[in-house]
């Protein structure tokens, strides 16, 4: 992966290249960005840049033996640690037996998310994790001298999935790794990491992509038209992983609108039995579907503000417009920020595997309370 293959992040790319040129490469770096931001391909592009034997001021050459091996994830000096799981005993669970699947999945889609990887692993309801045995394997790998490159590289994808014992085993290695070693951790959940990990790594913040940048990525990996990719990017707020999921499940758009319509009507009317029924329906869906629904809800609520101020700026389907023409009067700048903040917080907890029923029902009650207070205020004014 070369930097030029990754849309956006121009300032960050230049900064990373400049650090290499000036010999200021921290031995342990934490690439932190929300899912779909490109943190993983950026980390691998950075490793490829460092190992490249003919790099330029702003990118790897892409053609030297080192670049070719890095781009295929087969460089002998690259060790990758991933969250995995399997049937049976997990006492000696580590990444190596899963590398063929990982390479195939990543090379097919460098923007894959955790749920994509879980689907590849085919582990049902089991959660992938990074084991203490994996930590032992990382330490062992770093004890070896580089074979072809100047550096020995370790990529730890989603360190928030490390078991406590694994994290504790790695602390000393992260703080004082062998000479000519580069450890890069790639997280989508900075706040979930141990403070002892955070204090031992240099933070590299990866911002979310802009809508045009995300659209460009989506066109490349889905081969769909610009209009559909742009709409999905807008709904997902630049999250490529979420937007791709929306494109793949486009037939569910009407179902999401129906659920959102019923949900908002139930919140507004404080219809508790109906909210309980909707909560049960929500909890039956996959985690990715749930996050997709929250993204869709945020998108629709944003469109109500646009329709209230300048209808021509709104991007909605005829079905969505028919609903919003009736319901948009209940959304305004006064409650918009409160409701979207509640939903954003729900997304945060959904990404951390919060209990689905509690999450959705609690969110519903919070939104219902916003509407209730507004109705009470209106009644007092009209009294």
mmCIF file of C-alpha atoms in Angstrom:
data_model
loop_
_atom_site.group_PDB
_atom_site.id
_atom_site.type_symbol
_atom_site.label_atom_id
_atom_site.label_comp_id
_atom_site.label_asym_id
_atom_site.label_seq_id
_atom_site.Cartn_x
_atom_site.Cartn_y
_atom_site.Cartn_z
ATOM 1 C CA UNK A 1 0.000 0.000 0.000
ATOM 2 C CA UNK A 2 1.375 3.385 -1.029
ATOM 3 C CA UNK A 3 0.294 6.707 0.433
ATOM 4 C CA UNK A 4 -0.991 7.815 -2.963
ATOM 5 C CA UNK A 5 -3.514 4.967 -2.938
ATOM 6 C CA UNK A 6 -5.179 6.400 0.166
ATOM 7 C CA UNK A 7 -7.422 9.447 -0.406
ATOM 8 C CA UNK A 8 -7.078 12.403 1.947
ATOM 9 C CA UNK A 9 -4.843 12.750 5.021
ATOM 10 C CA UNK A 10 -2.352 14.820 2.997
ATOM 11 C CA UNK A 11 -0.894 16.687 5.975
ATOM 12 C CA UNK A 12 -0.500 13.496 7.989
ATOM 13 C CA UNK A 13 1.229 11.689 5.126
ATOM 14 C CA UNK A 14 3.718 14.525 4.700
ATOM 15 C CA UNK A 15 4.359 14.630 8.439
ATOM 16 C CA UNK A 16 5.059 10.881 8.547
ATOM 17 C CA UNK A 17 7.457 11.132 5.601
ATOM 18 C CA UNK A 18 9.189 14.135 7.158
ATOM 19 C CA UNK A 19 9.687 12.237 10.408
ATOM 20 C CA UNK A 20 11.448 9.467 8.499
ATOM 21 C CA UNK A 21 13.652 11.932 6.612
ATOM 22 C CA UNK A 22 14.651 13.626 9.869
ATOM 23 C CA UNK A 23 15.244 10.332 11.681
ATOM 24 C CA UNK A 24 12.435 10.982 14.165
ATOM 25 C CA UNK A 25 10.584 7.675 13.997
ATOM 26 C CA UNK A 26 9.173 6.772 17.399
ATOM 27 C CA UNK A 27 9.613 3.077 18.219
ATOM 28 C CA UNK A 28 5.963 2.673 19.328
ATOM 29 C CA UNK A 29 3.166 4.571 17.599
ATOM 30 C CA UNK A 30 -0.588 4.495 18.037
ATOM 31 C CA UNK A 31 -2.612 5.232 14.900
ATOM 32 C CA UNK A 32 -5.999 6.241 16.259
ATOM 33 C CA UNK A 33 -8.997 6.817 14.015
ATOM 34 C CA UNK A 34 -12.655 5.919 13.908
ATOM 35 C CA UNK A 35 -13.544 2.848 11.905
ATOM 36 C CA UNK A 36 -13.531 3.629 8.209
ATOM 37 C CA UNK A 37 -11.042 6.497 8.550
ATOM 38 C CA UNK A 38 -8.166 4.661 6.873
ATOM 39 C CA UNK A 39 -5.944 4.227 9.936
ATOM 40 C CA UNK A 40 -5.029 0.641 9.010
ATOM 41 C CA UNK A 41 -3.965 1.270 5.389
ATOM 42 C CA UNK A 42 -2.096 4.391 6.539
ATOM 43 C CA UNK A 43 -0.144 2.376 9.107
ATOM 44 C CA UNK A 44 0.802 -0.252 6.536
ATOM 45 C CA UNK A 45 1.703 2.423 3.972
ATOM 46 C CA UNK A 46 3.973 4.008 6.594
ATOM 47 C CA UNK A 47 5.718 0.693 7.232
ATOM 48 C CA UNK A 48 6.140 0.194 3.497
ATOM 49 C CA UNK A 49 7.595 3.702 3.188
ATOM 50 C CA UNK A 50 10.176 3.040 5.900
ATOM 51 C CA UNK A 51 11.204 -0.308 4.406
ATOM 52 C CA UNK A 52 11.336 0.985 0.815
ATOM 53 C CA UNK A 53 14.821 1.015 -0.699
ATOM 54 C CA UNK A 54 14.011 3.753 -3.232
ATOM 55 C CA UNK A 55 11.532 6.000 -1.452
ATOM 56 C CA UNK A 56 10.917 9.582 -2.530
ATOM 57 C CA UNK A 57 10.201 12.566 -0.315
ATOM 58 C CA UNK A 58 6.506 11.735 -0.148
ATOM 59 C CA UNK A 59 5.962 8.045 -0.923
ATOM 60 C CA UNK A 60 7.441 4.589 -1.327
ATOM 61 C CA UNK A 61 8.463 3.539 -4.820
ATOM 62 C CA UNK A 62 5.999 0.656 -4.977
ATOM 63 C CA UNK A 63 8.284 -1.460 -7.156
ATOM 64 C CA UNK A 64 11.347 -2.474 -5.124
ATOM 65 C CA UNK A 65 11.378 -6.006 -3.635
ATOM 66 C CA UNK A 66 10.587 -4.632 -0.184
ATOM 67 C CA UNK A 67 7.564 -2.667 -1.428
ATOM 68 C CA UNK A 68 6.233 -5.639 -3.359
ATOM 69 C CA UNK A 69 6.444 -7.866 -0.291
ATOM 70 C CA UNK A 70 4.959 -5.252 2.024
ATOM 71 C CA UNK A 71 2.089 -4.624 -0.374
ATOM 72 C CA UNK A 72 1.259 -8.344 -0.280
ATOM 73 C CA UNK A 73 1.768 -8.544 3.505
ATOM 74 C CA UNK A 74 4.472 -11.192 3.097
ATOM 75 C CA UNK A 75 7.564 -9.217 4.119
ATOM 76 C CA UNK A 76 9.722 -11.406 6.407
ATOM 77 C CA UNK A 77 10.302 -8.478 8.787
ATOM 78 C CA UNK A 78 6.594 -7.779 9.273
ATOM 79 C CA UNK A 79 4.743 -9.459 12.136
ATOM 80 C CA UNK A 80 0.995 -8.914 12.423
ATOM 81 C CA UNK A 81 -1.102 -9.463 15.542
ATOM 82 C CA UNK A 82 -4.865 -9.521 15.030
ATOM 83 C CA UNK A 83 -7.939 -10.252 17.135
ATOM 84 C CA UNK A 84 -8.924 -13.863 16.386
ATOM 85 C CA UNK A 85 -10.926 -16.723 17.846
ATOM 86 C CA UNK A 86 -11.717 -20.335 17.055
ATOM 87 C CA UNK A 87 -13.690 -23.366 18.118
ATOM 88 C CA UNK A 88 -12.190 -25.380 20.943
ATOM 89 C CA UNK A 89 -9.278 -24.390 23.154
ATOM 90 C CA UNK A 90 -7.898 -20.858 22.930
ATOM 91 C CA UNK A 91 -4.897 -21.423 25.204
ATOM 92 C CA UNK A 92 -2.397 -21.087 22.355
ATOM 93 C CA UNK A 93 -4.488 -18.785 20.168
ATOM 94 C CA UNK A 94 -2.435 -16.491 17.936
ATOM 95 C CA UNK A 95 -2.529 -14.864 14.523
ATOM 96 C CA UNK A 96 -0.250 -17.043 12.401
ATOM 97 C CA UNK A 97 -2.821 -19.766 11.538
ATOM 98 C CA UNK A 98 -5.180 -17.040 10.298
ATOM 99 C CA UNK A 99 -2.713 -15.087 8.151
ATOM 100 C CA UNK A 100 -3.822 -16.596 4.839
ATOM 101 C CA UNK A 101 -7.407 -15.525 5.519
ATOM 102 C CA UNK A 102 -6.231 -12.119 6.705
ATOM 103 C CA UNK A 103 -4.086 -11.420 3.657
ATOM 104 C CA UNK A 104 -6.882 -12.448 1.325
ATOM 105 C CA UNK A 105 -9.431 -10.287 3.154
ATOM 106 C CA UNK A 106 -7.193 -7.217 3.429
ATOM 107 C CA UNK A 107 -5.890 -7.322 -0.132
ATOM 108 C CA UNK A 108 -9.461 -7.605 -1.363
ATOM 109 C CA UNK A 109 -10.556 -4.662 0.778
ATOM 110 C CA UNK A 110 -7.946 -2.590 2.688
ATOM 111 C CA UNK A 111 -10.846 -0.724 4.315
ATOM 112 C CA UNK A 112 -12.263 -3.746 6.091
ATOM 113 C CA UNK A 113 -13.683 -3.331 9.583
ATOM 114 C CA UNK A 114 -13.901 -5.605 12.580
ATOM 115 C CA UNK A 115 -17.277 -7.023 11.541
ATOM 116 C CA UNK A 116 -15.857 -7.869 8.100
ATOM 117 C CA UNK A 117 -13.028 -9.750 9.793
ATOM 118 C CA UNK A 118 -15.445 -11.568 12.100
ATOM 119 C CA UNK A 119 -17.384 -12.714 9.024
ATOM 120 C CA UNK A 120 -14.155 -14.057 7.512
ATOM 121 C CA UNK A 121 -13.292 -15.893 10.728
ATOM 122 C CA UNK A 122 -16.775 -17.455 10.758
ATOM 123 C CA UNK A 123 -16.861 -17.767 14.552
ATOM 124 C CA UNK A 124 -20.570 -17.190 15.106
ATOM 125 C CA UNK A 125 -21.286 -15.165 18.228
ATOM 126 C CA UNK A 126 -17.743 -15.477 19.587
ATOM 127 C CA UNK A 127 -15.764 -12.280 20.002
ATOM 128 C CA UNK A 128 -12.232 -12.118 18.559
ATOM 129 C CA UNK A 129 -9.445 -11.093 20.911
ATOM 130 C CA UNK A 130 -5.670 -10.812 21.212
ATOM 131 C CA UNK A 131 -4.460 -13.440 23.652
ATOM 132 C CA UNK A 132 -1.632 -13.583 26.160
ATOM 133 C CA UNK A 133 -0.059 -16.276 23.982
ATOM 134 C CA UNK A 134 -0.071 -13.791 21.090
ATOM 135 C CA UNK A 135 1.823 -11.338 23.290
ATOM 136 C CA UNK A 136 4.421 -14.058 23.837
ATOM 137 C CA UNK A 137 4.672 -14.550 20.053
ATOM 138 C CA UNK A 138 5.155 -10.811 19.511
ATOM 139 C CA UNK A 139 7.992 -10.699 22.024
ATOM 140 C CA UNK A 140 9.569 -13.746 20.392
ATOM 141 C CA UNK A 141 9.284 -12.188 16.925
ATOM 142 C CA UNK A 142 10.979 -9.011 18.118
ATOM 143 C CA UNK A 143 13.892 -10.994 19.519
ATOM 144 C CA UNK A 144 14.891 -11.851 15.948
ATOM 145 C CA UNK A 145 17.090 -9.573 13.876
ATOM 146 C CA UNK A 146 15.672 -7.997 10.693
ATOM 147 C CA UNK A 147 16.110 -10.214 7.647
ATOM 148 C CA UNK A 148 15.814 -7.774 4.748
ATOM 149 C CA UNK A 149 14.794 -4.385 6.117
ATOM 150 C CA UNK A 150 16.546 -1.966 8.435
ATOM 151 C CA UNK A 151 13.639 -2.380 10.849
ATOM 152 C CA UNK A 152 11.639 -5.182 12.384
ATOM 153 C CA UNK A 153 7.931 -4.234 12.145
ATOM 154 C CA UNK A 154 5.018 -5.247 14.346
ATOM 155 C CA UNK A 155 1.443 -4.300 13.504
ATOM 156 C CA UNK A 156 -1.134 -4.741 16.271
ATOM 157 C CA UNK A 157 -4.595 -4.204 14.829
ATOM 158 C CA UNK A 158 -7.274 -3.236 17.356
ATOM 159 C CA UNK A 159 -5.223 -3.357 20.575
ATOM 160 C CA UNK A 160 -8.451 -2.648 22.466
ATOM 161 C CA UNK A 161 -9.183 -6.332 21.855
ATOM 162 C CA UNK A 162 -6.163 -7.383 23.918
ATOM 163 C CA UNK A 163 -6.862 -9.357 27.048
ATOM 164 C CA UNK A 164 -5.483 -7.673 30.176
ATOM 165 C CA UNK A 165 -2.772 -10.303 30.562
ATOM 166 C CA UNK A 166 -1.663 -9.761 26.968
ATOM 167 C CA UNK A 167 -1.468 -5.996 27.410
ATOM 168 C CA UNK A 168 0.508 -6.315 30.626
ATOM 169 C CA UNK A 169 2.969 -8.719 29.010
ATOM 170 C CA UNK A 170 3.650 -6.243 26.224
ATOM 171 C CA UNK A 171 4.135 -3.122 28.329
ATOM 172 C CA UNK A 172 7.890 -3.487 28.767
ATOM 173 C CA UNK A 173 8.377 -4.414 25.101
ATOM 174 C CA UNK A 174 6.373 -1.397 23.947
ATOM 175 C CA UNK A 175 8.307 0.887 26.282
ATOM 176 C CA UNK A 176 11.758 -0.526 25.522
ATOM 177 C CA UNK A 177 11.699 -2.605 22.329
ATOM 178 C CA UNK A 178 14.862 -3.996 20.756
ATOM 179 C CA UNK A 179 16.877 -1.620 18.593
ATOM 180 C CA UNK A 180 15.578 -0.956 15.058
ATOM 181 C CA UNK A 181 12.060 -2.033 15.944
ATOM 182 C CA UNK A 182 8.842 -0.268 14.991
ATOM 183 C CA UNK A 183 5.605 -1.226 16.741
ATOM 184 C CA UNK A 184 2.418 0.305 15.353
ATOM 185 C CA UNK A 185 -0.895 -0.182 17.101
ATOM 186 C CA UNK A 186 -4.034 0.701 15.126
ATOM 187 C CA UNK A 187 -7.118 1.470 17.192
ATOM 188 C CA UNK A 188 -10.660 2.618 16.498
ATOM 189 C CA UNK A 189 -11.379 3.065 20.197
ATOM 190 C CA UNK A 190 -8.713 5.218 21.832
ATOM 191 C CA UNK A 191 -10.675 5.595 25.070
ATOM 192 C CA UNK A 192 -10.846 1.813 25.522
ATOM 193 C CA UNK A 193 -7.080 1.357 25.744
ATOM 194 C CA UNK A 194 -5.183 1.026 28.989
ATOM 195 C CA UNK A 195 -3.543 4.256 30.101
ATOM 196 C CA UNK A 196 -0.296 2.337 30.459
ATOM 197 C CA UNK A 197 -0.460 1.589 26.714
ATOM 198 C CA UNK A 198 -1.325 5.186 25.827
ATOM 199 C CA UNK A 199 1.557 6.570 27.873
ATOM 200 C CA UNK A 200 4.065 4.333 26.087
ATOM 201 C CA UNK A 201 3.064 5.190 22.519
ATOM 202 C CA UNK A 202 3.226 8.249 20.297
ATOM 203 C CA UNK A 203 -0.257 9.222 19.144
ATOM 204 C CA UNK A 204 -0.916 9.570 15.425
ATOM 205 C CA UNK A 205 -4.428 10.938 15.068
ATOM 206 C CA UNK A 206 -6.254 9.887 11.899
ATOM 207 C CA UNK A 207 -9.225 12.111 11.108
ATOM 208 C CA UNK A 208 -12.321 10.880 9.343
ATOM 209 C CA UNK A 209 -12.434 11.237 5.569
ATOM 210 C CA UNK A 210 -14.367 14.022 3.906
ATOM 211 C CA UNK A 211 -17.475 13.017 1.948
ATOM 212 C CA UNK A 212 -15.713 13.363 -1.460
ATOM 213 C CA UNK A 213 -12.737 11.324 -0.195
ATOM 214 C CA UNK A 214 -14.985 8.582 1.163
ATOM 215 C CA UNK A 215 -16.955 8.604 -2.090
ATOM 216 C CA UNK A 216 -13.732 8.058 -4.040
ATOM 217 C CA UNK A 217 -12.831 5.031 -1.899
ATOM 218 C CA UNK A 218 -16.324 3.570 -2.212
ATOM 219 C CA UNK A 219 -16.306 3.861 -5.995
ATOM 220 C CA UNK A 220 -13.007 2.019 -6.112
ATOM 221 C CA UNK A 221 -14.015 -0.887 -3.869
ATOM 222 C CA UNK A 222 -17.651 -1.271 -4.986
ATOM 223 C CA UNK A 223 -17.558 -0.164 -8.650
ATOM 224 C CA UNK A 224 -20.891 1.616 -8.090
ATOM 225 C CA UNK A 225 -21.884 5.000 -9.522
ATOM 226 C CA UNK A 226 -20.887 8.295 -7.930
ATOM 227 C CA UNK A 227 -24.403 9.219 -6.830
ATOM 228 C CA UNK A 228 -24.983 6.086 -4.777
ATOM 229 C CA UNK A 229 -21.499 6.175 -3.259
ATOM 230 C CA UNK A 230 -21.831 9.849 -2.355
ATOM 231 C CA UNK A 231 -25.201 9.299 -0.674
ATOM 232 C CA UNK A 232 -23.842 6.366 1.348
ATOM 233 C CA UNK A 233 -20.800 8.445 2.347
ATOM 234 C CA UNK A 234 -23.080 11.259 3.516
ATOM 235 C CA UNK A 235 -25.256 8.928 5.577
ATOM 236 C CA UNK A 236 -22.177 7.312 7.156
ATOM 237 C CA UNK A 237 -20.482 10.703 7.685
ATOM 238 C CA UNK A 238 -17.353 9.618 5.831
ATOM 239 C CA UNK A 239 -17.044 6.209 7.502
ATOM 240 C CA UNK A 240 -16.071 3.965 4.577
ATOM 241 C CA UNK A 241 -16.779 0.722 6.447
ATOM 242 C CA UNK A 242 -20.278 1.828 7.391
ATOM 243 C CA UNK A 243 -20.984 3.331 3.969
ATOM 244 C CA UNK A 244 -19.963 0.135 2.185
ATOM 245 C CA UNK A 245 -22.281 -1.825 4.462
ATOM 246 C CA UNK A 246 -25.124 0.526 3.544
ATOM 247 C CA UNK A 247 -24.424 0.041 -0.162
ATOM 248 C CA UNK A 248 -24.370 -3.733 0.210
ATOM 249 C CA UNK A 249 -27.666 -3.686 2.108
ATOM 250 C CA UNK A 250 -29.451 -1.074 0.027
ATOM 251 C CA UNK A 251 -32.545 -3.255 -0.173
ATOM 252 C CA UNK A 252 -33.010 -2.653 3.544
ATOM 253 C CA UNK A 253 -33.290 1.130 3.161
ATOM 254 C CA UNK A 254 -37.086 1.124 3.161
ATOM 255 C CA UNK A 255 -37.095 -1.122 6.229
ATOM 256 C CA UNK A 256 -34.809 1.328 8.029
ATOM 257 C CA UNK A 257 -37.085 4.221 7.097
ATOM 258 C CA UNK A 258 -40.113 2.300 8.385
ATOM 259 C CA UNK A 259 -38.333 1.577 11.660
ATOM 260 C CA UNK A 260 -37.150 5.169 12.035
ATOM 261 C CA UNK A 261 -40.639 6.505 11.303
ATOM 262 C CA UNK A 262 -42.269 4.202 13.850
ATOM 263 C CA UNK A 263 -39.508 4.878 16.372
ATOM 264 C CA UNK A 264 -39.847 8.662 16.183
ATOM 265 C CA UNK A 265 -43.635 8.493 16.334
ATOM 266 C CA UNK A 266 -43.407 6.227 19.381
ATOM 267 C CA UNK A 267 -40.884 8.519 21.076
ATOM 268 C CA UNK A 268 -43.023 11.569 20.380
ATOM 269 C CA UNK A 269 -46.155 9.869 21.691
ATOM 270 C CA UNK A 270 -44.257 8.247 24.588
ATOM 271 C CA UNK A 271 -45.729 4.877 23.574
ATOM 272 C CA UNK A 272 -43.777 2.619 25.937
ATOM 273 C CA UNK A 273 -45.246 -0.755 24.814
ATOM 274 C CA UNK A 274 -44.355 0.083 21.209
ATOM 275 C CA UNK A 275 -40.855 1.194 22.224
ATOM 276 C CA UNK A 276 -40.368 -2.152 23.972
ATOM 277 C CA UNK A 277 -41.447 -3.965 20.790
ATOM 278 C CA UNK A 278 -39.056 -1.893 18.685
ATOM 279 C CA UNK A 279 -36.273 -2.548 21.178
ATOM 280 C CA UNK A 280 -36.760 -6.300 20.745
ATOM 281 C CA UNK A 281 -36.605 -5.913 16.952
ATOM 282 C CA UNK A 282 -33.457 -3.787 17.189
ATOM 283 C CA UNK A 283 -31.703 -6.250 19.502
ATOM 284 C CA UNK A 284 -32.217 -9.121 17.031
ATOM 285 C CA UNK A 285 -30.129 -7.388 14.365
ATOM 286 C CA UNK A 286 -26.356 -7.600 14.000
ATOM 287 C CA UNK A 287 -24.091 -5.044 15.606
ATOM 288 C CA UNK A 288 -23.209 -3.640 12.191
ATOM 289 C CA UNK A 289 -26.893 -3.249 11.301
ATOM 290 C CA UNK A 290 -27.498 -1.420 14.570
ATOM 291 C CA UNK A 291 -24.667 1.026 13.909
ATOM 292 C CA UNK A 292 -25.982 1.443 10.377
ATOM 293 C CA UNK A 293 -29.419 2.310 11.691
ATOM 294 C CA UNK A 294 -28.004 4.940 14.043
ATOM 295 C CA UNK A 295 -26.020 6.443 11.155
ATOM 296 C CA UNK A 296 -29.193 6.499 9.078
ATOM 297 C CA UNK A 297 -31.113 8.169 11.924
ATOM 298 C CA UNK A 298 -28.483 10.905 12.207
ATOM 299 C CA UNK A 299 -28.575 11.414 8.452
ATOM 300 C CA UNK A 300 -32.364 11.749 8.321
ATOM 301 C CA UNK A 301 -32.419 14.176 11.241
ATOM 302 C CA UNK A 302 -29.789 16.316 9.483
ATOM 303 C CA UNK A 303 -31.970 16.368 6.388
ATOM 304 C CA UNK A 304 -34.901 17.746 8.389
ATOM 305 C CA UNK A 305 -32.857 20.836 9.236
ATOM 306 C CA UNK A 306 -31.914 21.273 5.595
ATOM 307 C CA UNK A 307 -35.536 20.923 4.516
ATOM 308 C CA UNK A 308 -36.571 23.476 7.117
ATOM 309 C CA UNK A 309 -33.982 25.998 5.920
ATOM 310 C CA UNK A 310 -33.350 25.211 2.246
ATOM 311 C CA UNK A 311 -35.246 22.211 0.872
ATOM 312 C CA UNK A 312 -33.169 22.061 -2.318
ATOM 313 C CA UNK A 313 -30.082 21.127 -0.272
ATOM 314 C CA UNK A 314 -31.652 17.996 1.207
ATOM 315 C CA UNK A 315 -30.751 14.605 -0.293
ATOM 316 C CA UNK A 316 -33.670 12.285 0.370
ATOM 317 C CA UNK A 317 -35.673 9.650 -1.467
ATOM 318 C CA UNK A 318 -39.352 10.259 -2.315
ATOM 319 C CA UNK A 319 -40.364 8.002 0.589
ATOM 320 C CA UNK A 320 -38.130 9.899 3.001
ATOM 321 C CA UNK A 321 -39.423 13.245 1.738
ATOM 322 C CA UNK A 322 -43.037 12.153 2.238
ATOM 323 C CA UNK A 323 -42.251 11.289 5.862
ATOM 324 C CA UNK A 324 -40.163 14.375 6.555
ATOM 325 C CA UNK A 325 -42.760 16.727 5.080
ATOM 326 C CA UNK A 326 -44.996 15.663 7.955
ATOM 327 C CA UNK A 327 -42.435 15.142 10.717
ATOM 328 C CA UNK A 328 -39.826 17.849 10.151
ATOM 329 C CA UNK A 329 -41.784 20.392 12.192
ATOM 330 C CA UNK A 330 -40.836 18.414 15.304
ATOM 331 C CA UNK A 331 -37.104 18.916 14.680
ATOM 332 C CA UNK A 332 -35.413 22.300 15.016
ATOM 333 C CA UNK A 333 -31.993 23.646 16.069
ATOM 334 C CA UNK A 334 -33.097 23.660 19.698
ATOM 335 C CA UNK A 335 -33.551 19.887 19.971
ATOM 336 C CA UNK A 336 -31.359 18.789 17.070
ATOM 337 C CA UNK A 337 -28.089 19.047 18.997
ATOM 338 C CA UNK A 338 -29.523 17.238 22.022
ATOM 339 C CA UNK A 339 -30.990 14.322 20.069
ATOM 340 C CA UNK A 340 -27.953 13.883 17.804
ATOM 341 C CA UNK A 341 -25.679 13.951 20.847
ATOM 342 C CA UNK A 342 -27.736 11.145 22.394
ATOM 343 C CA UNK A 343 -27.502 9.084 19.190
ATOM 344 C CA UNK A 344 -23.762 9.759 18.823
ATOM 345 C CA UNK A 345 -23.280 8.506 22.365
ATOM 346 C CA UNK A 346 -25.306 5.392 21.510
ATOM 347 C CA UNK A 347 -23.008 4.734 18.538
ATOM 348 C CA UNK A 348 -20.015 5.075 20.868
ATOM 349 C CA UNK A 349 -21.443 2.430 23.201
ATOM 350 C CA UNK A 350 -22.581 0.172 20.333
ATOM 351 C CA UNK A 351 -19.000 0.062 19.060
ATOM 352 C CA UNK A 352 -17.988 -1.152 22.504
ATOM 353 C CA UNK A 353 -20.532 -3.977 22.519
ATOM 354 C CA UNK A 354 -23.042 -2.411 24.900
ATOM 355 C CA UNK A 355 -26.150 -4.483 25.672
ATOM 356 C CA UNK A 356 -28.401 -3.834 22.670
ATOM 357 C CA UNK A 357 -31.742 -3.803 24.465
ATOM 358 C CA UNK A 358 -30.608 -1.511 27.259
ATOM 359 C CA UNK A 359 -28.871 0.778 24.770
ATOM 360 C CA UNK A 360 -31.831 1.227 22.416
ATOM 361 C CA UNK A 361 -34.522 1.481 25.076
ATOM 362 C CA UNK A 362 -32.522 3.993 27.112
ATOM 363 C CA UNK A 363 -31.908 6.072 23.984
ATOM 364 C CA UNK A 364 -35.613 5.935 23.146
ATOM 365 C CA UNK A 365 -36.573 7.224 26.593
ATOM 366 C CA UNK A 366 -34.045 10.055 26.341
ATOM 367 C CA UNK A 367 -35.441 11.180 22.981
ATOM 368 C CA UNK A 368 -39.016 10.778 24.225
ATOM 369 C CA UNK A 369 -38.157 13.004 27.179
ATOM 370 C CA UNK A 370 -36.896 15.733 24.829
ATOM 371 C CA UNK A 371 -40.212 15.698 22.974
ATOM 372 C CA UNK A 372 -42.178 15.577 26.246
ATOM 373 C CA UNK A 373 -40.482 18.667 27.639
ATOM 374 C CA UNK A 374 -41.125 20.556 24.417
ATOM 375 C CA UNK A 375 -44.807 19.646 24.455
ATOM 376 C CA UNK A 376 -45.093 20.767 28.083
ATOM 377 C CA UNK A 377 -43.381 24.054 27.268
ATOM 378 C CA UNK A 378 -45.693 24.619 24.295
ATOM 379 C CA UNK A 379 -48.739 23.863 26.447
ATOM 380 C CA UNK A 380 -47.648 26.443 29.026
ATOM 381 C CA UNK A 381 -47.172 29.073 26.333
ATOM 382 C CA UNK A 382 -50.600 28.373 24.848
ATOM 383 C CA UNK A 383 -52.329 28.229 28.238
#
